[in-house]
Short mmCIF file of C-alpha atoms and ligand atoms in Angstrom, two decimals:
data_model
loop_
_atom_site.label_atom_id
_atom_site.label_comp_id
_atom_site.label_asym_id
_atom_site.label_seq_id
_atom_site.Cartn_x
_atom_site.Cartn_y
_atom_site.Cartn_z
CA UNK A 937 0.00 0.00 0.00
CA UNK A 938 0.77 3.76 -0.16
CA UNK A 939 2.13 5.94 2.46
CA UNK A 940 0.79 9.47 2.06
CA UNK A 941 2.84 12.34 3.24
CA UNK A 942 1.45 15.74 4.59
CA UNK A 943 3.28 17.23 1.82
CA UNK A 944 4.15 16.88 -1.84
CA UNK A 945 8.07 17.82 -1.75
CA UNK A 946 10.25 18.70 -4.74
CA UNK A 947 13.57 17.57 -5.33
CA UNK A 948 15.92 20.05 -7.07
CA UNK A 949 19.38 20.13 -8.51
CA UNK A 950 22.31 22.63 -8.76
CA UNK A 951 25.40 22.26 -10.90
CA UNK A 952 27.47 25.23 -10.15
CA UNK A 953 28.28 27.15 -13.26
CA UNK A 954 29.78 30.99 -12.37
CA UNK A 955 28.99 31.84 -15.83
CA UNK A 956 25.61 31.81 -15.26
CA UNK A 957 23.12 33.94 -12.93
CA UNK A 958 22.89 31.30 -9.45
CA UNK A 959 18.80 30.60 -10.29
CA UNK A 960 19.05 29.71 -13.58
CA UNK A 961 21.28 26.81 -12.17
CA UNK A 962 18.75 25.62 -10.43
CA UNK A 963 16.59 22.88 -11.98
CA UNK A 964 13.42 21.25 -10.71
CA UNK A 965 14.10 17.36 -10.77
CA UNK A 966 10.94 15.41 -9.25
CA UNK A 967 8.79 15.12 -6.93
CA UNK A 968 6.98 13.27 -4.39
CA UNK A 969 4.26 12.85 -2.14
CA UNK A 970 4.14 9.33 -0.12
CA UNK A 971 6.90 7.18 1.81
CA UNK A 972 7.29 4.65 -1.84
CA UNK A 973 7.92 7.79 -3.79
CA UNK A 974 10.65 9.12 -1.60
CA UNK A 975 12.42 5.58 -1.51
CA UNK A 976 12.26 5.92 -5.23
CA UNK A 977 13.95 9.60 -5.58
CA UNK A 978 16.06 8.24 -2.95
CA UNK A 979 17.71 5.04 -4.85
CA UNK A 980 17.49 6.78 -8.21
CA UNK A 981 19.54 9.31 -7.94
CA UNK A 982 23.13 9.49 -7.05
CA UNK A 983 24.34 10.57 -3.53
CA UNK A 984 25.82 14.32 -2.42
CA UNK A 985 29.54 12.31 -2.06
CA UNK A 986 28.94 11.70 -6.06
CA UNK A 987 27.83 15.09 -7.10
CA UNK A 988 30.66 17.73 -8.42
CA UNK A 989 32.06 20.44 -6.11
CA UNK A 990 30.25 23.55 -6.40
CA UNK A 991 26.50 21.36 -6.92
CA UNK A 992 23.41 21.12 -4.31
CA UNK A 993 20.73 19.36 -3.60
CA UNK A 994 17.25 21.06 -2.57
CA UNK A 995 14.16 18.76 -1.19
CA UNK A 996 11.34 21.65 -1.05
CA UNK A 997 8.10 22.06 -0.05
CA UNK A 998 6.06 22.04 -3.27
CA UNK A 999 5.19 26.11 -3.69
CA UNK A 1000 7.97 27.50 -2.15
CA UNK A 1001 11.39 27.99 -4.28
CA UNK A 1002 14.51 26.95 -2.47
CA UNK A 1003 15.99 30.50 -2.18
CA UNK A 1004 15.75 33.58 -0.05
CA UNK A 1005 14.11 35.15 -2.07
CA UNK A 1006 10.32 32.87 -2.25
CA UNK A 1007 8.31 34.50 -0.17
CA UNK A 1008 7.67 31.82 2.21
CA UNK A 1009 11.85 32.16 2.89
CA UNK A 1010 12.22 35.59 3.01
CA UNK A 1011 11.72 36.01 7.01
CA UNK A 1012 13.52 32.57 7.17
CA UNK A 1013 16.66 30.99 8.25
CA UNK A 1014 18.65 28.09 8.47
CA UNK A 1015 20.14 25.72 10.86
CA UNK A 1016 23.40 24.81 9.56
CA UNK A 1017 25.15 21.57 9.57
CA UNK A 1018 29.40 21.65 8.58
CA UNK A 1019 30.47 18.94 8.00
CA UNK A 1020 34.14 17.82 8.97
CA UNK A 1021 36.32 17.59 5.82
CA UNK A 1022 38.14 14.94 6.92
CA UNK A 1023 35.08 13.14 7.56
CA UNK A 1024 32.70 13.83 4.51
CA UNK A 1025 33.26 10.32 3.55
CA UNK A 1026 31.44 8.91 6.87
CA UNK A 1027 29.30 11.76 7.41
CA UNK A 1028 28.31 13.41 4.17
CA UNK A 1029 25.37 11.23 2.94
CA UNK A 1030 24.40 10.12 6.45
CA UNK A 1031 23.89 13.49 7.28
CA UNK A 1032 21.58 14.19 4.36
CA UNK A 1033 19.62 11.11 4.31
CA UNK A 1034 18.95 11.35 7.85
CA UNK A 1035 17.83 15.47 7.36
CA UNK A 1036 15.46 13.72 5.11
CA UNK A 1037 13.99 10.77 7.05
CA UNK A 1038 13.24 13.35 10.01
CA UNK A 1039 11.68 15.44 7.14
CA UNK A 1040 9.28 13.32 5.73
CA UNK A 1041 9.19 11.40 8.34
CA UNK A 1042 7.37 14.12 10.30
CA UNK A 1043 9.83 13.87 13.15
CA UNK A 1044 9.20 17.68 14.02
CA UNK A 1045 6.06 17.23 14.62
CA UNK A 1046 3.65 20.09 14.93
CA UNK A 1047 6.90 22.76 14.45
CA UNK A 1048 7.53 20.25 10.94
CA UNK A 1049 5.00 23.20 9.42
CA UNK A 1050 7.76 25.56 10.08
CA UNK A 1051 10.10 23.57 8.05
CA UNK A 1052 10.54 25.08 4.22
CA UNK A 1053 13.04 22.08 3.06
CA UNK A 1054 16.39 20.73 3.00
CA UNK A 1055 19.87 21.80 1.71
CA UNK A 1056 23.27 20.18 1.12
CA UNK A 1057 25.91 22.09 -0.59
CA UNK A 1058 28.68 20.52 -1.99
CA UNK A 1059 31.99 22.72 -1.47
CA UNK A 1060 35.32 22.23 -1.61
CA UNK A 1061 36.13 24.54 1.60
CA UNK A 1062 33.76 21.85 3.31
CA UNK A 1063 30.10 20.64 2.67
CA UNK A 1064 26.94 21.92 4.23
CA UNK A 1065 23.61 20.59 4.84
CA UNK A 1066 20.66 23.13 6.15
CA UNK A 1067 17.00 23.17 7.23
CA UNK A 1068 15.32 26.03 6.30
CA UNK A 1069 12.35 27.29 8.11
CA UNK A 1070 10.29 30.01 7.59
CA UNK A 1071 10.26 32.63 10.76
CA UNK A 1072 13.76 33.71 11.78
CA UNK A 1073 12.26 35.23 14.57
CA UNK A 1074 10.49 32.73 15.95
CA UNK A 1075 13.64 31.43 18.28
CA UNK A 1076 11.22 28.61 20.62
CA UNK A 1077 10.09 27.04 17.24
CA UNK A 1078 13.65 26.79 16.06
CA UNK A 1079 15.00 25.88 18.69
CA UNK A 1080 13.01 23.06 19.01
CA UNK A 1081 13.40 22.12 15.44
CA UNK A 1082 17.11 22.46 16.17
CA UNK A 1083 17.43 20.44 18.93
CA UNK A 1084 15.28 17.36 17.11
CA UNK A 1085 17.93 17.85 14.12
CA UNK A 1086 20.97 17.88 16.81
CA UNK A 1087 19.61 14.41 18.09
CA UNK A 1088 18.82 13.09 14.32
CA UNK A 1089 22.25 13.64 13.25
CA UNK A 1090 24.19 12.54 16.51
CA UNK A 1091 25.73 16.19 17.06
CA UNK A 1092 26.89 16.08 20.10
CA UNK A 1093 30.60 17.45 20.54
CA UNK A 1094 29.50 19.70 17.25
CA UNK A 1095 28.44 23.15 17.31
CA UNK A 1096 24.81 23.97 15.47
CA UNK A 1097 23.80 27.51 14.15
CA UNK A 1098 20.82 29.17 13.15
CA UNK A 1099 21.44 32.03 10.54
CA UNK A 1100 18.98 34.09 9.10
CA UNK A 1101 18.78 34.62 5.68
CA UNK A 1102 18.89 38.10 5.16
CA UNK A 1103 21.87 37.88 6.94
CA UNK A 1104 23.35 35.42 4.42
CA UNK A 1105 22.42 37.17 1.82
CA UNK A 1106 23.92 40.40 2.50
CA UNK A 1107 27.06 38.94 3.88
CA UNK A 1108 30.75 40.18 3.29
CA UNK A 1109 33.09 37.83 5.45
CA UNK A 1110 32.56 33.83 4.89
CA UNK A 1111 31.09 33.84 8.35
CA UNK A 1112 27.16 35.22 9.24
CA UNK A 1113 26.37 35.74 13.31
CA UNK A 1114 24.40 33.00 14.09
CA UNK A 1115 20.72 34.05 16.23
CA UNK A 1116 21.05 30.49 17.82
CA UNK A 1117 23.80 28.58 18.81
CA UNK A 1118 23.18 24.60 19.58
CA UNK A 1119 25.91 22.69 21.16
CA UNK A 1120 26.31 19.78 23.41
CA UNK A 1121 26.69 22.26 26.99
CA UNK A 1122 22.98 24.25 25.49
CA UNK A 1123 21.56 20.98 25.57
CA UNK A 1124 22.33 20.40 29.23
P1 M7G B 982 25.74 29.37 -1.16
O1 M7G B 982 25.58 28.40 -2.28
O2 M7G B 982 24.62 29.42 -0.18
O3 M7G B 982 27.04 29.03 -0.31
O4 M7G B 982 25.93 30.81 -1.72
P2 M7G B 982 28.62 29.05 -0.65
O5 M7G B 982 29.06 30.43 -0.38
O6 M7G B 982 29.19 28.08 0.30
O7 M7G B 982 28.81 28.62 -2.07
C1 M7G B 982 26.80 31.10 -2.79
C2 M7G B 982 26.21 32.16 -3.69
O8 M7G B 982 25.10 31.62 -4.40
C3 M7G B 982 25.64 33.36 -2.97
O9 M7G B 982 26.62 34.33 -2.67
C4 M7G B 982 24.64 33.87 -4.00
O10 M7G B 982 25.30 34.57 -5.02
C5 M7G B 982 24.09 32.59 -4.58
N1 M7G B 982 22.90 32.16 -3.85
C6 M7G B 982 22.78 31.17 -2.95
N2 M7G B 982 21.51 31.11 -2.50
C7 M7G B 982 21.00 30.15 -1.52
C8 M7G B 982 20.80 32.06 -3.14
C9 M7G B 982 19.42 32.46 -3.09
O11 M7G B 982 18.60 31.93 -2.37
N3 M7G B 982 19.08 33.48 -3.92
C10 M7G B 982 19.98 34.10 -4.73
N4 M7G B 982 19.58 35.11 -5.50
N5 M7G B 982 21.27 33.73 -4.79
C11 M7G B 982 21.68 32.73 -4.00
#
């Protein structure tokens, strides 16, 4: 049988290109809308360890685009997952397939309707993976969300920040002043 999910999500696709303005990089791929469906977009396509430096993956919220700008992301943030670059090779797709399970899998529960989607970025200077959620301001709901997502991805010993995106988007340096701050002692 078929496994509805509250949501239909869309799965999209980056390939860096600098020659080219970022959103036209940014193709739609598939989508689904039950448990079967995400198993299939899951085995199809290749992992974020196989994709080229400089590419991302985007699982979405069907109606809302996955950049600042939508405006269901413009008040939004992100809690932001680094990821070691000596250990992409044991934490990379882990980290993304388990963002994903807690995603569909409605592990958020009632604060999962904050949730926009799901980010990894493949980089060079070290990989990312990011929930987005809608209300930067809303510091209770995120932190909540944030401390699910520190559990579902075995943080502890790692440092978790929430950054909002207008803050990203305006940035100068490489680094944005996170409005939360997650780490093993905050969970305590
Ligand atoms: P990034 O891919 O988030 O991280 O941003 P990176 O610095 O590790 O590569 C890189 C660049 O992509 C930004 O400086 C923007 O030029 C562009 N970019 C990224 N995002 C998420 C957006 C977005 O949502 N909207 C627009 N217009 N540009 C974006």
């Amino acid at each position: 049988s078929r496994h509805p999910l509250h949501s239909r999500w869309v799965f999209w696709f980056l390939k860096g290109d600098r020659t080219m303005d970022w959103e036209d990089c940014l193709r739609k791929v598939t989508s689904f809308d039950s448990i079967e469906g995400f198993w299939s977009v899951a085995n199809h396509f290749i992992q974020p360890s196989g994709l080229s430096w400089g590419s991302d993956f985007y699982v979405f919220r069907e109606g809302i685009k996955p950049m600042w700008e939508d405006e269901q992301n413009v008040k939004g943030g992100r809690w932001l997952v680094m990821v070691d670059k000596h250990k992409r090779q044991q934490l990379l797709d882990h980290y993304w397939m388990e963002m994903l399970l807690a995603l569909v899998g409605e592990q958020f529960g009632q604060d999962g309707e904050e949730i926009c989607g799901a980010v990894v970025n493949i980089r060079q200077k070290g990989d990312k993976v990011a929930l987005w959620t809608r209300d930067a301001m809303k510091d209770a709901v995120n932190y909540r969300i944030g401390q699910v997502l520190y559990k579902a991805l075995n943080q502890k010993d790692n440092v978790m920040r929430y950054e909002v995106h207008k803050d990203s988007s305006v940035r100068t340096g490489s680094m944005v002043k996170p409005r939360i701050v997650l780490s093993t002692a905050s969970q305590n």
